[in-house]
Amino acid sequence: MGEMWTLDAEDSPTLPISRTPIPKTMRIDIIAALPEIVDGPLQHSIVRRAREADAVTIEVHDLRQFATDKHRQIDDYPFGGGAGMDEVVYMAPDGEPLDQPTVNDLSMREHLVLLAGHYKGIDQRVRHALVTRELSIGDYVLSGGELPAAVLVDAVVRLLPGVLGDTSSALTDSFQDGLLDAPVYTRPAEYRGLRVPEVLRSGDHARVEAWRDEKRMEKTRTRRPDLLRERMPEEGRTEEEPEPDDRENGAEKNTDLKNRTPGDGPRGGEAEEDAR
């Protein structure tokens, strides 16, 4: 099975996760205290089709199988007091915000291990020794990391080559170039007195693209002006505000995705340094 990952403590069990590269197929391992919460969403829609097409291999592991006591206990009391203890965590409310450029980057990896904890918190030494990146899906707290892990899997898998029917679809999604997507219309041409814009029924592709660009800019300016300031720093930024970091521009990390084809498969690469 290849080289295995083990926890640092002497009496820690071996994690059944191979580091051997799997060509053309991404592998995602999820370790969770409540694996059934994670597994359900991964059995449907795009992720299910990606698994059936062997574009991705996803394994969900029960954290309790690595427990060393007869009760399969996975929490304990923290030093200094507290209301409980989480186990192994990768998806965390205090992690770096998950955004589209980060998803783009993760989709180029050959193997992801998502650690989804539960309860309150984990020993900081475990986070320091094992976690290479910590991500948060928003400024709010859930009961555990299982649902955030499922969110990340869905966001990553839909970018894998050959998963979406329209290979260009993912490149026009909201946030890929720092803008929200344009409004979407489908049949019928009129619904409750509301008609599809004439330009979308004109057959003039140049006009359609110009309309979509205009609407994307308009929607972003109205709903997410912060994205527009990141894309165009001169718009809405005062002299006191610092220049946005280059990493925050979604267009910067979209280059590799545009160059991928269904035959490329995920690219390997070492995990980025933790910013902690």
Coordinates of C-alpha atoms in Angstrom, one line a residue:
M1 CA 0.0 0.0 0.0
G2 CA 3.0 2.3 0.1
E3 CA 4.3 4.6 2.8
M4 CA 1.8 5.2 5.6
W5 CA 1.1 8.2 7.8
T6 CA 1.3 7.8 11.5
L7 CA 0.6 10.1 14.4
D8 CA 3.5 11.4 16.4
A9 CA 2.8 9.7 19.7
E10 CA 4.3 6.3 20.3
D11 CA 1.0 4.5 21.0
S12 CA -0.9 6.2 18.2
P13 CA -2.5 4.0 15.6
T14 CA -1.5 4.0 12.0
L15 CA -3.8 6.0 9.7
P16 CA -4.8 3.9 6.6
I17 CA -3.8 6.6 4.2
S18 CA -1.4 5.9 1.4
R19 CA 1.0 8.6 0.1
T20 CA 1.6 6.7 -3.1
P21 CA 0.5 9.0 -6.0
I22 CA -2.5 7.8 -7.9
P23 CA -2.2 9.0 -11.5
K24 CA -5.1 10.7 -13.2
T25 CA -7.3 10.3 -10.1
M26 CA -7.5 12.6 -7.1
R27 CA -7.7 10.8 -3.8
I28 CA -9.5 12.4 -0.8
D29 CA -9.5 10.9 2.7
I30 CA -11.8 12.3 5.3
I31 CA -11.3 11.5 9.0
A32 CA -14.3 12.4 11.1
A33 CA -15.8 11.8 14.5
L34 CA -19.2 11.5 12.8
P35 CA -18.5 10.0 9.4
E36 CA -22.1 9.5 8.5
I37 CA -22.7 13.3 8.4
V38 CA -19.9 13.6 5.7
D39 CA -20.8 10.5 3.7
G40 CA -24.4 11.4 2.8
P41 CA -23.8 14.5 0.7
L42 CA -20.9 12.7 -1.2
Q43 CA -23.3 10.1 -2.6
H44 CA -25.2 12.5 -4.8
S45 CA -25.1 14.9 -7.8
I46 CA -21.7 15.9 -9.3
V47 CA -19.6 14.3 -6.6
R48 CA -21.3 10.9 -7.1
R49 CA -20.8 11.1 -10.9
A50 CA -17.2 12.0 -10.4
R51 CA -16.7 9.0 -8.2
E52 CA -18.5 6.7 -10.7
A53 CA -16.3 8.0 -13.4
D54 CA -13.1 7.4 -11.4
A55 CA -12.2 11.1 -11.5
V56 CA -11.9 11.0 -7.7
T57 CA -11.6 8.4 -5.0
I58 CA -13.1 9.4 -1.6
E59 CA -12.8 7.4 1.6
V60 CA -14.5 8.5 4.8
H61 CA -12.8 7.1 8.0
D62 CA -14.3 6.9 11.5
L63 CA -12.0 8.6 13.9
R64 CA -13.1 6.2 16.7
Q65 CA -11.4 3.3 14.9
F66 CA -8.1 4.8 15.9
A67 CA -9.0 5.1 19.6
T68 CA -6.8 3.1 22.0
D69 CA -9.2 2.4 24.9
K70 CA -12.1 -0.1 25.1
H71 CA -14.7 2.7 25.0
R72 CA -13.2 4.1 21.8
Q73 CA -13.1 7.6 23.5
I74 CA -11.9 10.4 21.3
D75 CA -12.0 13.4 23.6
D76 CA -10.5 14.3 26.9
Y77 CA -10.2 17.3 29.3
P78 CA -7.9 20.1 28.2
F79 CA -5.3 21.7 30.5
G80 CA -6.6 25.0 31.9
G81 CA -10.2 23.9 31.9
G82 CA -12.8 24.1 29.2
A83 CA -16.0 22.6 28.0
G84 CA -14.6 19.6 26.1
M85 CA -12.1 18.6 23.4
D86 CA -12.1 18.2 19.7
E87 CA -10.0 15.5 18.1
V88 CA -8.1 15.9 14.8
V89 CA -9.2 19.0 12.8
Y90 CA -8.5 20.4 9.5
M91 CA -11.7 22.4 8.9
A92 CA -11.8 24.9 11.7
P93 CA -13.6 28.2 12.5
D94 CA -10.2 29.8 13.1
G95 CA -8.7 28.7 9.9
E96 CA -7.9 30.8 6.8
P97 CA -11.1 31.7 4.9
L98 CA -11.9 29.3 2.1
D99 CA -12.2 31.1 -1.2
Q100 CA -12.2 30.1 -4.9
P101 CA -8.4 30.7 -5.4
T102 CA -7.8 28.2 -2.6
V103 CA -10.2 25.7 -4.0
N104 CA -8.5 26.1 -7.4
D105 CA -5.1 25.4 -5.8
L106 CA -6.4 22.3 -3.9
S107 CA -8.0 20.9 -7.1
M108 CA -4.5 20.6 -8.6
R109 CA -3.3 18.2 -5.9
E110 CA -3.2 14.4 -6.2
H111 CA -4.2 13.6 -2.7
L112 CA -6.1 15.5 0.0
V113 CA -6.7 14.4 3.6
L114 CA -9.5 16.3 5.2
L115 CA -9.6 16.2 9.0
A116 CA -13.1 16.9 10.4
G117 CA -13.3 17.2 14.1
H118 CA -16.2 17.5 16.5
Y119 CA -16.8 18.9 20.0
K120 CA -14.8 21.9 21.1
G121 CA -11.1 22.0 20.3
I122 CA -7.9 19.8 20.0
D123 CA -4.5 19.7 21.5
Q124 CA -2.5 22.4 19.8
R125 CA 0.5 20.0 19.4
V126 CA -1.6 17.8 17.1
R127 CA -2.5 20.8 14.9
H128 CA 1.2 21.8 14.8
A129 CA 2.5 18.4 14.0
L130 CA 0.0 17.1 11.5
V131 CA -1.9 19.9 9.9
T132 CA -0.4 21.7 6.9
R133 CA -3.4 24.0 6.3
E134 CA -6.4 25.0 8.3
L135 CA -9.6 26.3 6.5
S136 CA -12.8 27.9 7.5
I137 CA -16.0 28.1 5.4
G138 CA -17.2 31.2 7.2
D139 CA -17.3 33.4 10.3
Y140 CA -19.7 31.2 12.2
V141 CA -19.5 28.0 14.3
L142 CA -21.0 24.6 13.5
S143 CA -21.2 21.5 15.7
G144 CA -18.2 20.0 13.9
G145 CA -16.1 19.9 10.8
E146 CA -18.0 17.3 8.9
L147 CA -20.3 19.6 6.8
P148 CA -17.4 22.0 6.0
A149 CA -15.4 19.0 4.8
A150 CA -18.3 18.0 2.5
V151 CA -18.5 21.6 1.2
L152 CA -14.8 21.6 0.4
V153 CA -15.0 18.2 -1.4
D154 CA -17.9 19.5 -3.6
A155 CA -16.0 22.7 -4.4
V156 CA -12.9 20.8 -5.4
V157 CA -14.3 17.8 -7.2
R158 CA -16.4 19.9 -9.6
L159 CA -13.1 21.4 -10.9
L160 CA -11.5 18.1 -11.8
P161 CA -11.0 17.4 -15.5
G162 CA -14.0 15.7 -17.1
V163 CA -16.4 16.0 -14.1
L164 CA -18.6 18.8 -15.5
G165 CA -20.3 18.2 -18.8
D166 CA -19.3 21.7 -20.0
T167 CA -15.6 22.0 -19.3
S168 CA -15.8 25.8 -19.5
S169 CA -18.6 26.0 -17.0
A170 CA -16.4 26.1 -13.9
L171 CA -14.3 28.9 -15.4
T172 CA -17.3 31.2 -15.6
D173 CA -18.5 30.6 -12.1
S174 CA -18.7 33.4 -9.5
F175 CA -15.4 34.3 -7.9
Q176 CA -13.2 32.7 -10.6
D177 CA -12.0 36.1 -11.8
G178 CA -13.0 38.1 -8.8
L179 CA -16.6 38.8 -10.0
L180 CA -20.0 37.3 -9.3
D181 CA -21.7 35.4 -12.1
A182 CA -24.3 37.0 -14.4
P183 CA -28.0 36.3 -14.0
V184 CA -29.2 33.0 -15.6
Y185 CA -32.3 32.6 -17.6
T186 CA -33.9 29.5 -19.1
R187 CA -37.2 28.6 -20.8
P188 CA -40.0 29.6 -21.0
A189 CA -39.2 33.0 -22.5
E190 CA -41.9 34.6 -20.3
Y191 CA -42.7 33.7 -16.7
R192 CA -45.4 35.6 -14.7
G193 CA -45.0 38.6 -16.9
L194 CA -41.2 38.6 -16.7
R195 CA -39.4 38.1 -20.0
V196 CA -35.9 36.9 -20.8
P197 CA -33.8 39.9 -21.9
E198 CA -33.9 40.3 -25.6
V199 CA -30.2 40.2 -26.0
L200 CA -30.0 36.6 -24.7
R201 CA -32.5 35.5 -27.5
S202 CA -30.7 37.5 -30.2
G203 CA -28.2 34.8 -31.2
D204 CA -25.5 37.5 -31.3
H205 CA -22.7 36.0 -29.2
A206 CA -20.7 39.2 -29.0
R207 CA -23.7 41.1 -27.6
V208 CA -24.5 38.3 -25.1
E209 CA -20.9 38.3 -23.8
A210 CA -20.9 42.1 -23.4
W211 CA -24.3 41.9 -21.6
R212 CA -23.0 39.2 -19.2
D213 CA -19.8 41.2 -18.5
E214 CA -21.9 44.3 -17.7
K215 CA -24.3 42.4 -15.5
R216 CA -21.5 40.7 -13.6
M217 CA -19.8 44.0 -12.9
E218 CA -23.2 45.5 -11.9
K219 CA -24.1 42.6 -9.5
T220 CA -20.6 42.6 -7.9
R221 CA -20.7 46.4 -7.4
T222 CA -24.1 46.1 -5.7
R223 CA -23.7 42.9 -3.6
R224 CA -20.0 42.4 -3.1
P225 CA -18.1 45.7 -3.5
D226 CA -15.2 44.2 -1.5
L227 CA -14.5 41.9 -4.4
L228 CA -14.5 44.7 -6.8
R229 CA -12.0 46.6 -4.7
E230 CA -9.7 43.6 -4.7
R231 CA -10.0 43.3 -8.4
M232 CA -9.7 47.1 -9.1
P233 CA -8.0 48.6 -6.1
E234 CA -8.6 52.2 -7.3
E235 CA -12.4 51.8 -7.1
G236 CA -13.8 52.6 -3.6
R237 CA -10.4 52.4 -1.7
T238 CA -9.3 55.3 0.5
E239 CA -5.7 56.5 0.8
E240 CA -5.5 54.9 4.3
E241 CA -6.5 51.4 3.1
P242 CA -3.5 49.1 2.3
E243 CA -3.0 47.6 -1.1
P244 CA -4.8 44.2 -1.3
D245 CA -2.6 41.1 -1.2
D246 CA -2.0 39.6 -4.7
R247 CA -3.2 36.2 -3.5
E248 CA -6.7 37.6 -3.0
N249 CA -7.2 38.2 -6.7
G250 CA -9.1 35.2 -8.1
A251 CA -7.8 35.8 -11.6
E252 CA -4.2 35.1 -10.4
K253 CA -5.0 31.5 -9.4
N254 CA -7.3 30.8 -12.4
T255 CA -4.4 30.4 -14.9
D256 CA -3.7 26.8 -14.3
L257 CA -7.3 25.8 -14.5
K258 CA -7.6 27.3 -17.9
N259 CA -4.7 25.3 -19.2
R260 CA -6.1 21.9 -17.9
T261 CA -7.7 19.4 -20.1
P262 CA -9.7 16.2 -19.2
G263 CA -6.6 14.2 -19.9
D264 CA -4.3 16.1 -17.6
G265 CA -5.5 14.8 -14.3
P266 CA -4.7 16.5 -11.0
R267 CA -1.2 17.8 -10.6
G268 CA 1.1 16.8 -7.7
G269 CA 2.9 19.2 -5.4
E270 CA 3.8 19.7 -1.9
A271 CA 1.2 21.3 0.4
E272 CA 1.6 25.0 0.9
E273 CA 3.1 26.3 4.1
D274 CA 0.7 26.9 6.9
A275 CA 0.3 30.6 7.5
R276 CA -0.1 30.1 11.2

